[in-house]
mmCIF file of C-alpha atoms and ligand atoms in Angstrom:
data_model
loop_
_atom_site.group_PDB
_atom_site.id
_atom_site.type_symbol
_atom_site.label_atom_id
_atom_site.label_comp_id
_atom_site.label_asym_id
_atom_site.label_seq_id
_atom_site.Cartn_x
_atom_site.Cartn_y
_atom_site.Cartn_z
ATOM 1 C CA MET A 27 -0.068 -0.240 -0.293
ATOM 2 C CA ALA A 28 1.239 3.668 -0.477
ATOM 3 C CA LEU A 29 2.479 6.018 2.021
ATOM 4 C CA ALA A 30 0.797 8.389 1.499
ATOM 5 C CA GLN A 31 -3.216 6.748 1.007
ATOM 6 C CA PHE A 32 -2.299 4.747 4.173
ATOM 7 C CA LEU A 33 -0.989 8.286 5.898
ATOM 8 C CA CYS A 34 -4.913 9.917 4.281
ATOM 9 C CA GLU A 35 -7.248 6.790 5.951
ATOM 10 C CA LEU A 36 -5.230 7.610 9.634
ATOM 11 C CA ASP A 37 -5.911 11.106 9.380
ATOM 12 C CA GLN A 38 -9.348 10.346 8.317
ATOM 13 C CA LEU A 39 -10.205 7.960 10.946
ATOM 14 C CA GLY A 40 -8.337 9.557 13.460
ATOM 15 C CA ARG A 41 -10.996 12.972 12.622
ATOM 16 C CA GLU A 42 -14.691 9.910 13.171
ATOM 17 C CA ALA A 43 -12.913 8.875 15.620
ATOM 18 C CA GLN A 44 -13.067 12.133 17.947
ATOM 19 C CA ALA A 45 -17.038 13.225 15.516
ATOM 20 C CA VAL A 46 -17.462 10.057 17.185
ATOM 21 C CA PHE A 47 -16.600 10.576 20.233
ATOM 22 C CA THR A 48 -18.509 14.526 21.062
ATOM 23 C CA ALA A 49 -21.546 13.516 20.026
ATOM 24 C CA ALA A 50 -22.276 10.286 22.231
ATOM 25 C CA SER A 51 -24.194 11.716 24.585
ATOM 26 C CA ASP A 52 -24.363 9.266 27.485
ATOM 27 C CA ILE A 53 -21.709 6.961 28.694
ATOM 28 C CA GLU A 54 -23.323 4.152 26.969
ATOM 29 C CA ALA A 55 -23.429 5.674 24.156
ATOM 30 C CA LEU A 56 -18.976 6.683 24.736
ATOM 31 C CA GLU A 57 -18.296 3.371 25.223
ATOM 32 C CA ALA A 58 -20.252 2.116 21.822
ATOM 33 C CA ALA A 59 -17.517 3.888 20.094
ATOM 34 C CA ARG A 60 -14.418 3.257 21.820
ATOM 35 C CA ILE A 61 -14.823 -0.747 21.170
ATOM 36 C CA GLN A 62 -15.982 0.885 17.412
ATOM 37 C CA PHE A 63 -12.701 2.045 17.533
ATOM 38 C CA LEU A 64 -10.599 0.931 19.935
ATOM 39 C CA GLY A 65 -11.691 -2.619 20.492
ATOM 40 C CA MET A 66 -8.975 -4.800 20.720
ATOM 41 C CA LYS A 67 -10.793 -7.257 18.108
ATOM 42 C CA ALA A 68 -12.521 -5.984 15.386
ATOM 43 C CA GLY A 69 -11.871 -2.004 16.546
ATOM 44 C CA LEU A 70 -11.177 0.257 13.653
ATOM 45 C CA LEU A 71 -7.452 1.051 14.320
ATOM 46 C CA LYS A 72 -7.416 -2.260 15.494
ATOM 47 C CA ALA A 73 -7.948 -2.564 11.071
ATOM 48 C CA ALA A 74 -5.370 0.459 10.237
ATOM 49 C CA GLN A 75 -2.839 -1.468 12.266
ATOM 50 C CA LYS A 76 -2.748 -3.933 10.235
ATOM 51 C CA GLY A 77 -2.455 -1.508 6.778
ATOM 52 C CA LEU A 78 -0.250 -1.524 8.321
ATOM 53 C CA GLY A 79 2.535 -3.909 7.618
ATOM 54 C CA LEU A 80 0.627 -3.956 3.981
ATOM 55 C CA VAL A 81 2.895 -0.732 3.503
ATOM 56 C CA ASP A 82 6.195 -0.499 1.360
ATOM 57 C CA LYS A 83 9.073 -2.079 4.248
ATOM 58 C CA ALA A 84 10.917 1.825 3.368
ATOM 59 C CA ASP A 85 7.913 3.392 4.959
ATOM 60 C CA LYS A 86 7.559 1.887 7.470
ATOM 61 C CA PRO A 87 9.363 3.752 9.922
ATOM 62 C CA SER A 88 7.487 7.293 9.012
ATOM 63 C CA ALA A 89 4.249 5.172 8.549
ATOM 64 C CA GLY A 90 4.719 3.492 12.411
ATOM 65 C CA GLN A 91 5.437 7.147 14.243
ATOM 66 C CA ARG A 92 2.353 8.420 12.489
ATOM 67 C CA PHE A 93 -0.008 5.836 13.427
ATOM 68 C CA ASN A 94 1.493 6.326 17.365
ATOM 69 C CA GLN A 95 0.791 9.513 16.446
ATOM 70 C CA VAL A 96 -2.642 9.070 15.476
ATOM 71 C CA LYS A 97 -3.242 6.468 18.058
ATOM 72 C CA GLN A 98 -2.031 8.149 20.834
ATOM 73 C CA GLN A 99 -5.186 11.418 19.821
ATOM 74 C CA ILE A 100 -7.602 9.441 19.942
ATOM 75 C CA GLU A 101 -6.982 7.776 23.590
ATOM 76 C CA ALA A 102 -6.900 11.717 24.430
ATOM 77 C CA ASP A 103 -10.260 12.860 22.444
ATOM 78 C CA LEU A 104 -11.840 9.101 24.463
ATOM 79 C CA GLN A 105 -10.690 10.432 27.485
ATOM 80 C CA GLU A 106 -11.751 13.949 27.452
ATOM 81 C CA ALA A 107 -15.262 12.952 26.328
ATOM 82 C CA GLN A 108 -15.328 10.309 29.206
ATOM 83 C CA ALA A 109 -14.404 13.418 31.359
ATOM 84 C CA ARG A 110 -17.192 15.517 29.983
ATOM 85 C CA LEU A 111 -19.625 13.026 30.296
ATOM 86 C CA ALA A 112 -18.604 12.353 34.255
ATOM 87 C CA GLY A 113 -18.757 15.904 34.967
ATOM 88 C CA ASN A 114 -21.688 17.167 33.390
ATOM 89 C CA GLY A 115 -24.415 13.946 32.700
ATOM 90 C CA SER A 116 -25.801 13.661 29.961
ATOM 91 C CA ALA A 117 -24.908 17.674 29.107
ATOM 92 C CA PRO A 118 -26.016 18.646 25.614
ATOM 93 C CA VAL A 119 -23.278 17.494 23.219
ATOM 94 C CA ASP A 120 -22.349 21.560 20.745
ATOM 95 C CA GLY A 121 -23.381 23.518 24.544
ATOM 96 C CA PRO A 122 -20.463 26.203 24.933
ATOM 97 C CA ARG A 123 -17.532 25.639 26.417
ATOM 98 C CA PHE A 124 -16.656 27.962 29.223
ATOM 99 C CA ASP A 125 -13.845 30.373 27.896
ATOM 100 C CA PRO A 126 -11.519 32.065 30.070
ATOM 101 C CA THR A 127 -10.448 34.449 28.052
ATOM 102 C CA VAL A 128 -13.883 36.076 27.846
ATOM 103 C CA PRO A 129 -13.508 39.073 30.109
ATOM 104 C CA GLY A 130 -16.339 39.119 32.569
ATOM 105 C CA GLU A 131 -19.617 40.679 33.607
ATOM 106 C CA ALA A 132 -18.114 43.468 35.998
ATOM 107 C CA PRO A 133 -20.738 43.690 39.577
ATOM 108 C CA ARG A 134 -22.770 46.877 40.160
ATOM 109 C CA LEU A 135 -21.259 48.483 42.759
ATOM 110 C CA GLY A 136 -24.174 49.317 45.466
ATOM 111 C CA HIS A 137 -22.955 52.262 48.343
ATOM 112 C CA LEU A 138 -24.286 53.112 51.863
ATOM 113 C CA HIS A 139 -27.344 54.663 52.098
ATOM 114 C CA PRO A 140 -28.246 58.534 51.476
ATOM 115 C CA ILE A 141 -28.951 58.098 56.023
ATOM 116 C CA THR A 142 -25.966 56.061 56.383
ATOM 117 C CA GLN A 143 -23.975 59.003 54.976
ATOM 118 C CA THR A 144 -25.434 61.152 56.463
ATOM 119 C CA ILE A 145 -24.373 59.329 59.957
ATOM 120 C CA GLU A 146 -20.966 59.236 59.335
ATOM 121 C CA GLU A 147 -20.943 62.545 58.330
ATOM 122 C CA LEU A 148 -22.455 64.108 61.373
ATOM 123 C CA LYS A 149 -20.451 61.702 63.279
ATOM 124 C CA ASP A 150 -17.581 63.466 61.728
ATOM 125 C CA LEU A 151 -18.379 66.919 61.870
ATOM 126 C CA MET A 152 -19.100 66.807 65.711
ATOM 127 C CA GLY A 153 -15.917 64.175 66.120
ATOM 128 C CA ARG A 154 -14.077 67.873 64.633
ATOM 129 C CA LEU A 155 -16.433 69.819 67.870
ATOM 130 C CA GLY A 156 -15.443 67.170 70.696
ATOM 131 C CA PHE A 157 -18.633 65.367 70.715
ATOM 132 C CA THR A 158 -17.857 61.526 71.287
ATOM 133 C CA ALA A 159 -19.925 59.529 69.812
ATOM 134 C CA VAL A 160 -21.607 56.438 71.523
ATOM 135 C CA GLU A 161 -24.872 54.253 71.463
ATOM 136 C CA GLY A 162 -26.990 53.180 72.893
ATOM 137 C CA PRO A 163 -29.765 50.160 73.126
ATOM 138 C CA GLU A 164 -32.753 50.871 70.695
ATOM 139 C CA VAL A 165 -35.132 48.252 73.760
ATOM 140 C CA GLU A 166 -34.900 50.246 76.444
ATOM 141 C CA ASP A 167 -36.587 50.142 79.504
ATOM 142 C CA GLU A 168 -39.366 53.336 80.789
ATOM 143 C CA TRP A 169 -36.842 54.017 83.256
ATOM 144 C CA HIS A 170 -34.676 55.951 80.454
ATOM 145 C CA ASN A 171 -36.720 56.801 77.978
ATOM 146 C CA PHE A 172 -39.184 57.983 80.438
ATOM 147 C CA GLU A 173 -38.978 58.483 84.613
ATOM 148 C CA ALA A 174 -35.260 60.292 84.674
ATOM 149 C CA LEU A 175 -36.250 61.600 81.483
ATOM 150 C CA ASN A 176 -38.841 64.234 84.098
ATOM 151 C CA ILE A 177 -41.761 62.359 82.443
ATOM 152 C CA PRO A 178 -43.960 61.075 85.154
ATOM 153 C CA LEU A 179 -46.286 58.295 85.006
ATOM 154 C CA GLU A 180 -48.940 60.482 83.854
ATOM 155 C CA HIS A 181 -47.388 62.296 81.671
ATOM 156 C CA PRO A 182 -49.331 62.142 77.865
ATOM 157 C CA ALA A 183 -45.644 61.005 76.268
ATOM 158 C CA ARG A 184 -45.617 57.608 77.590
ATOM 159 C CA ASN A 185 -49.847 57.335 76.044
ATOM 160 C CA PRO A 186 -48.869 53.815 74.948
ATOM 161 C CA LEU A 187 -50.678 54.584 72.303
ATOM 162 C CA ASP A 188 -48.323 57.150 71.281
ATOM 163 C CA ASN A 189 -45.096 54.194 71.435
ATOM 164 C CA PHE A 190 -44.265 51.363 70.133
ATOM 165 C CA TYR A 191 -44.056 48.789 74.411
ATOM 166 C CA LEU A 192 -43.435 45.295 73.976
ATOM 167 C CA ALA A 193 -43.884 44.729 77.576
ATOM 168 C CA THR A 194 -45.558 47.052 80.060
ATOM 169 C CA ALA A 195 -44.656 46.562 83.949
ATOM 170 C CA GLN A 196 -46.696 44.358 85.265
ATOM 171 C CA ARG A 197 -46.621 41.617 82.688
ATOM 172 C CA LEU A 198 -42.919 41.821 82.910
ATOM 173 C CA GLY A 199 -43.969 40.400 86.739
ATOM 174 C CA GLY A 200 -44.635 43.311 89.074
ATOM 175 C CA ALA A 201 -42.247 43.769 91.377
ATOM 176 C CA ALA A 202 -41.940 47.448 91.913
ATOM 177 C CA ASP A 203 -38.849 48.841 89.839
ATOM 178 C CA GLU A 204 -39.719 47.226 87.161
ATOM 179 C CA LYS A 205 -39.672 48.332 83.795
ATOM 180 C CA GLY A 206 -42.120 47.819 81.023
ATOM 181 C CA LEU A 207 -39.813 47.924 77.896
ATOM 182 C CA LEU A 208 -39.997 49.638 74.590
ATOM 183 C CA LEU A 209 -39.024 50.917 71.134
ATOM 184 C CA ARG A 210 -37.306 54.202 72.797
ATOM 185 C CA SER A 211 -38.597 57.200 70.797
ATOM 186 C CA GLN A 212 -35.966 59.272 70.942
ATOM 187 C CA THR A 213 -32.766 59.432 71.528
ATOM 188 C CA SER A 214 -32.463 61.341 74.518
ATOM 189 C CA THR A 215 -32.663 58.237 75.928
ATOM 190 C CA VAL A 216 -29.236 57.765 76.021
ATOM 191 C CA GLN A 217 -28.103 61.500 77.299
ATOM 192 C CA ILE A 218 -29.222 59.128 81.019
ATOM 193 C CA ARG A 219 -26.603 56.264 79.923
ATOM 194 C CA VAL A 220 -24.196 58.140 79.083
ATOM 195 C CA MET A 221 -24.482 60.445 83.011
ATOM 196 C CA GLU A 222 -25.692 57.799 85.223
ATOM 197 C CA THR A 223 -22.206 56.156 83.780
ATOM 198 C CA THR A 224 -19.885 58.718 83.580
ATOM 199 C CA PRO A 225 -19.367 61.876 86.205
ATOM 200 C CA PRO A 226 -19.255 64.991 84.559
ATOM 201 C CA PRO A 227 -17.683 66.890 82.053
ATOM 202 C CA VAL A 228 -19.067 65.289 79.173
ATOM 203 C CA ARG A 229 -19.590 65.824 75.700
ATOM 204 C CA ILE A 230 -20.934 63.158 72.796
ATOM 205 C CA ILE A 231 -22.667 63.379 70.563
ATOM 206 C CA SER A 232 -25.862 59.396 69.728
ATOM 207 C CA LEU A 233 -27.316 58.636 66.682
ATOM 208 C CA GLY A 234 -29.513 56.113 65.152
ATOM 209 C CA ARG A 235 -32.926 54.695 64.814
ATOM 210 C CA VAL A 236 -36.525 55.729 67.180
ATOM 211 C CA TYR A 237 -40.011 54.608 66.757
ATOM 212 C CA ARG A 238 -43.370 55.919 66.869
ATOM 213 C CA PRO A 239 -46.392 55.450 65.448
ATOM 214 C CA ASP A 240 -46.600 58.249 63.417
ATOM 215 C CA ASP A 241 -48.050 58.457 59.467
ATOM 216 C CA ALA A 242 -46.359 58.542 57.357
ATOM 217 C CA ASP A 243 -46.157 61.857 55.433
ATOM 218 C CA ALA A 244 -43.144 63.914 53.740
ATOM 219 C CA THR A 245 -41.634 65.124 57.119
ATOM 220 C CA HIS A 246 -42.852 61.706 59.242
ATOM 221 C CA TYR A 247 -42.774 58.029 58.889
ATOM 222 C CA PRO A 248 -42.635 55.874 62.075
ATOM 223 C CA MET A 249 -39.128 54.166 62.626
ATOM 224 C CA PHE A 250 -36.427 57.862 61.813
ATOM 225 C CA HIS A 251 -33.314 58.834 63.509
ATOM 226 C CA GLN A 252 -31.824 61.679 65.516
ATOM 227 C CA ILE A 253 -28.909 63.495 66.396
ATOM 228 C CA GLU A 254 -28.600 64.213 70.186
ATOM 229 C CA GLY A 255 -25.974 66.279 71.028
ATOM 230 C CA LEU A 256 -25.023 66.499 75.058
ATOM 231 C CA LEU A 257 -22.822 68.642 76.523
ATOM 232 C CA VAL A 258 -22.632 68.956 80.235
ATOM 233 C CA ASP A 259 -19.458 71.437 82.130
ATOM 234 C CA ARG A 260 -19.285 74.343 84.274
ATOM 235 C CA GLY A 261 -21.123 77.339 83.388
ATOM 236 C CA ILE A 262 -22.396 76.001 80.074
ATOM 237 C CA THR A 263 -25.512 78.189 78.780
ATOM 238 C CA MET A 264 -28.140 78.509 76.126
ATOM 239 C CA ALA A 265 -25.244 80.209 74.364
ATOM 240 C CA ASP A 266 -22.813 77.289 73.331
ATOM 241 C CA LEU A 267 -25.901 75.845 72.228
ATOM 242 C CA LYS A 268 -26.443 78.280 70.276
ATOM 243 C CA SER A 269 -22.768 78.591 69.386
ATOM 244 C CA VAL A 270 -22.322 74.689 68.548
ATOM 245 C CA LEU A 271 -26.125 74.120 66.605
ATOM 246 C CA ARG A 272 -25.174 77.677 64.194
ATOM 247 C CA LEU A 273 -21.681 75.911 63.598
ATOM 248 C CA PHE A 274 -23.052 72.581 63.547
ATOM 249 C CA ALA A 275 -26.371 74.150 60.254
ATOM 250 C CA LYS A 276 -22.676 76.049 58.501
ATOM 251 C CA SER A 277 -20.816 73.574 58.471
ATOM 252 C CA PHE A 278 -23.146 70.844 57.062
ATOM 253 C CA PHE A 279 -25.278 72.809 55.055
ATOM 254 C CA GLN A 280 -22.382 74.876 52.916
ATOM 255 C CA ASP A 281 -25.378 77.480 52.286
ATOM 256 C CA ASP A 282 -27.169 80.313 53.161
ATOM 257 C CA VAL A 283 -28.667 78.575 56.187
ATOM 258 C CA HIS A 284 -29.830 80.315 58.770
ATOM 259 C CA ILE A 285 -31.636 79.181 62.286
ATOM 260 C CA ARG A 286 -34.233 80.641 65.288
ATOM 261 C CA PHE A 287 -34.957 79.225 68.062
ATOM 262 C CA ARG A 288 -38.738 78.827 68.720
ATOM 263 C CA PRO A 289 -40.287 78.875 72.537
ATOM 264 C CA SER A 290 -41.400 75.078 73.508
ATOM 265 C CA PHE A 291 -41.810 73.025 75.982
ATOM 266 C CA PHE A 292 -40.055 69.278 76.944
ATOM 267 C CA PRO A 293 -40.016 67.519 80.504
ATOM 268 C CA PHE A 294 -35.844 66.941 79.861
ATOM 269 C CA THR A 295 -34.764 70.737 80.315
ATOM 270 C CA GLU A 296 -35.762 73.405 80.912
ATOM 271 C CA PRO A 297 -35.126 76.185 78.720
ATOM 272 C CA SER A 298 -37.088 74.455 75.937
ATOM 273 C CA VAL A 299 -36.251 75.529 72.301
ATOM 274 C CA GLU A 300 -37.650 73.857 68.818
ATOM 275 C CA VAL A 301 -34.890 74.553 66.158
ATOM 276 C CA ASP A 302 -35.701 75.535 62.714
ATOM 277 C CA MET A 303 -33.277 75.466 59.761
ATOM 278 C CA SER A 304 -34.241 77.793 56.813
ATOM 279 C CA TRP A 305 -35.332 75.798 53.472
ATOM 280 C CA GLN A 306 -36.468 77.224 50.137
ATOM 281 C CA GLY A 307 -37.741 80.480 51.647
ATOM 282 C CA ARG A 308 -39.177 78.453 54.883
ATOM 283 C CA TRP A 309 -38.701 77.164 57.767
ATOM 284 C CA ILE A 310 -38.934 73.697 58.784
ATOM 285 C CA GLU A 311 -38.083 72.531 62.092
ATOM 286 C CA MET A 312 -34.800 70.053 63.000
ATOM 287 C CA GLY A 313 -35.498 68.738 66.330
ATOM 288 C CA GLY A 314 -35.910 70.208 69.584
ATOM 289 C CA ALA A 315 -33.564 71.992 72.429
ATOM 290 C CA GLY A 316 -32.706 73.141 75.745
ATOM 291 C CA MET A 317 -30.228 73.219 78.452
ATOM 292 C CA VAL A 318 -30.814 69.833 81.274
ATOM 293 C CA ASP A 319 -33.991 69.976 83.614
ATOM 294 C CA PRO A 320 -31.854 69.783 87.427
ATOM 295 C CA ASN A 321 -34.181 67.372 87.597
ATOM 296 C CA VAL A 322 -32.698 64.585 85.047
ATOM 297 C CA PHE A 323 -29.233 65.647 86.742
ATOM 298 C CA ARG A 324 -31.130 64.860 89.513
ATOM 299 C CA ALA A 325 -32.048 61.810 88.750
ATOM 300 C CA VAL A 326 -28.626 60.390 87.970
ATOM 301 C CA GLY A 327 -26.556 61.537 90.056
ATOM 302 C CA TYR A 328 -25.270 65.100 89.116
ATOM 303 C CA ASP A 329 -25.228 68.358 91.158
ATOM 304 C CA PRO A 330 -27.354 70.877 89.816
ATOM 305 C CA GLU A 331 -25.442 74.025 91.273
ATOM 306 C CA GLU A 332 -22.813 72.764 90.630
ATOM 307 C CA PHE A 333 -23.210 71.726 86.788
ATOM 308 C CA THR A 334 -25.495 73.650 84.172
ATOM 309 C CA GLY A 335 -25.627 71.668 79.945
ATOM 310 C CA PHE A 336 -27.079 71.502 76.801
ATOM 311 C CA ALA A 337 -28.696 69.506 75.122
ATOM 312 C CA PHE A 338 -30.027 68.562 71.077
ATOM 313 C CA GLY A 339 -32.401 66.370 69.700
ATOM 314 C CA LEU A 340 -32.458 66.712 65.474
ATOM 315 C CA GLY A 341 -33.892 64.489 62.912
ATOM 316 C CA ILE A 342 -31.480 62.563 60.931
ATOM 317 C CA GLU A 343 -33.875 62.265 58.116
ATOM 318 C CA ARG A 344 -35.087 65.804 57.871
ATOM 319 C CA VAL A 345 -30.818 67.199 57.627
ATOM 320 C CA CYS A 346 -30.759 64.077 55.279
ATOM 321 C CA ALA A 347 -34.001 66.063 52.985
ATOM 322 C CA ARG A 348 -32.824 69.121 53.593
ATOM 323 C CA ARG A 349 -29.230 68.643 52.188
ATOM 324 C CA HIS A 350 -29.808 67.082 49.219
ATOM 325 C CA ASN A 351 -33.089 68.606 48.781
ATOM 326 C CA VAL A 352 -35.306 65.813 48.922
ATOM 327 C CA THR A 353 -39.273 67.429 49.512
ATOM 328 C CA ASP A 354 -41.013 63.726 51.126
ATOM 329 C CA ILE A 355 -38.670 61.325 53.126
ATOM 330 C CA ARG A 356 -40.256 58.159 52.239
ATOM 331 C CA GLU A 357 -38.327 58.213 49.349
ATOM 332 C CA PHE A 358 -35.393 57.143 51.676
ATOM 333 C CA TYR A 359 -37.293 53.833 52.183
ATOM 334 C CA LYS A 360 -39.099 53.023 49.400
ATOM 335 C CA ASN A 361 -36.263 51.074 47.913
ATOM 336 C CA ASP A 362 -36.139 51.870 44.096
ATOM 337 C CA VAL A 363 -32.051 52.286 43.535
ATOM 338 C CA ARG A 364 -33.086 54.579 40.898
ATOM 339 C CA PHE A 365 -33.272 57.076 43.557
ATOM 340 C CA LEU A 366 -31.362 55.728 46.227
ATOM 341 C CA GLN A 367 -28.653 55.416 43.569
ATOM 342 C CA GLN A 368 -28.663 59.174 43.266
ATOM 343 C CA PHE A 369 -26.465 60.242 46.306
HETATM 344 C C1 LIG B 426 -37.524 65.328 70.630
HETATM 345 O O1 LIG B 426 -37.406 63.735 70.065
HETATM 346 C C2 LIG B 426 -36.454 65.648 71.394
HETATM 347 N N1 LIG B 426 -36.393 63.849 72.708
HETATM 348 C C3 LIG B 426 -35.355 66.241 70.767
HETATM 349 C C4 LIG B 426 -35.076 67.363 72.335
HETATM 350 C C5 LIG B 426 -33.343 66.605 72.919
HETATM 351 C C6 LIG B 426 -35.198 68.082 72.661
HETATM 352 C C7 LIG B 426 -32.908 67.002 74.059
HETATM 353 C C8 LIG B 426 -34.027 68.981 74.886
HETATM 354 C C9 LIG B 426 -33.447 68.016 74.515
HETATM 355 P P1 LIG B 426 -38.945 65.962 69.217
HETATM 356 O O2 LIG B 426 -39.748 64.863 69.476
HETATM 357 O O3 LIG B 426 -39.418 67.143 68.451
HETATM 358 O O4 LIG B 426 -37.828 66.008 69.924
HETATM 359 O O5 LIG B 426 -38.783 64.763 67.877
HETATM 360 C C10 LIG B 426 -37.141 65.810 67.612
HETATM 361 C C11 LIG B 426 -36.969 65.334 65.483
HETATM 362 O O6 LIG B 426 -36.690 64.172 65.499
HETATM 363 C C12 LIG B 426 -38.005 66.241 65.335
HETATM 364 O O7 LIG B 426 -37.769 67.857 64.897
HETATM 365 C C13 LIG B 426 -37.475 66.458 63.454
HETATM 366 O O8 LIG B 426 -37.029 66.557 63.072
HETATM 367 C C14 LIG B 426 -38.079 64.204 64.379
HETATM 368 N N2 LIG B 426 -38.758 63.431 64.338
HETATM 369 C C15 LIG B 426 -40.236 63.440 65.041
HETATM 370 N N3 LIG B 426 -40.694 62.396 64.653
HETATM 371 C C16 LIG B 426 -40.552 62.347 64.108
HETATM 372 C C17 LIG B 426 -41.052 61.359 62.605
HETATM 373 N N4 LIG B 426 -42.396 60.721 63.171
HETATM 374 N N5 LIG B 426 -40.711 61.374 61.265
HETATM 375 C C18 LIG B 426 -39.323 61.998 61.453
HETATM 376 N N6 LIG B 426 -38.681 62.846 61.509
HETATM 377 C C19 LIG B 426 -39.560 62.433 62.709
#
C-alpha cells in the first residue's frame, strides 16, 4: 500500500473518532464508540494497524510513527469525552464551552444609603467639635425613655397609643423596680445612660433609630433617626447651645442656612426650644433642644448647683432631606434604586 493512501486513511479515522466521541451524549454511547474505534478485536484502529503491514518497507518507520500519533490522539479524545460526561451527565453535545479569556461582567457596585452617609458625616463633623459618638439600645426601659427624663407616669407622652411598647411593667412580673420595655421614642435615652455611668464633664452625641406610631407623610415616618447631643460642664449656657448648632448648620449645609429658636417645652430641658432651619424660603423644624433640667441631673446623681448643660435632638431624615433637596422623606425608604443611586 502506498504511504500516502495509508496516511490519508489514518487521518480520516482520527477525525471520525473525534467526531463520534464528541457526539456521544451518554456513557453508553461513548463506550460503544470506544469499542468501535479502539476495540482490541474488531476495532477500526486495529484494522488500520493491519494496513501498516502492507505499507512498503522503506516507508514503514514514518507510517508507524504516524500511526502511534493518531492512536494517542484518539485515546486522548476518548478521555476528554469521558471527563465531559462524568462531569455533566448528559449535557448537550455542542453546548457552549467555558472560555476563560472572555472578559467577565463587572458587578454593579452599591454604596451606603444616604441616611447612613449622613450619619457618618454628622459623626465626623461633630467629632471635630469635640463630641464623642456613643450608642444606646433601641429596646429601652421606661426609666431611660421617660422617668429619668422627668416624664412621670401620668404624662401623655407615655400613652400606649403613642409608643411601641414591648412589655408593660405588670407583664414583666410586677416587682416595684421593674420597668416596662418599649422601642425607644427618642435618643434622649442615651443622655441618661451616659450620665449614669460617666462623671461630668461630658460631651457626647448619639445617633440611631427611634420609633413612633406616626402616620408617614413628607416629614414623618414611623421609624426614623435622631442625632442627640449633650454637653455638661461648669458654666454652660444657651449661648453655647446656639453657637454649636449654628456652627453645625453652617458647616454641614455649606449654604446660606439660618437657624431660629422657637420657645417650646420638653420635660427634660428648661428652657426648651424648637430648632428651625431655613429651607427653600420657609422654616423647617429640625429638632428640639434646651438646657438640661435640674431634675434630670438629680436622677443621674449630678449636682445641678455645680453643673449646667445643653442637649439637642435633631431628626436625621430632615437633615438629610435638606442637604439633598429631597422634599419627601418617604423616598428614603421606598428601596427604589433609581432614587438611591443619586447620592
Ligand atoms: C424629641 O424627640 C426630643 N428628644 C428632642 C430633644 C432632645 C429636646 C434634647 C431637648 C433636648 P421631637 O419629638 O420634637 O423631640 O423630635 C425631634 C425631631 O425628630 C423633630 O424635630 C423631627 O426633626 C424629628 N422627628 C420627629 N418625629 C418624626 C417622624 N415621625 N419622622 C421623622 N422625623 C421625626
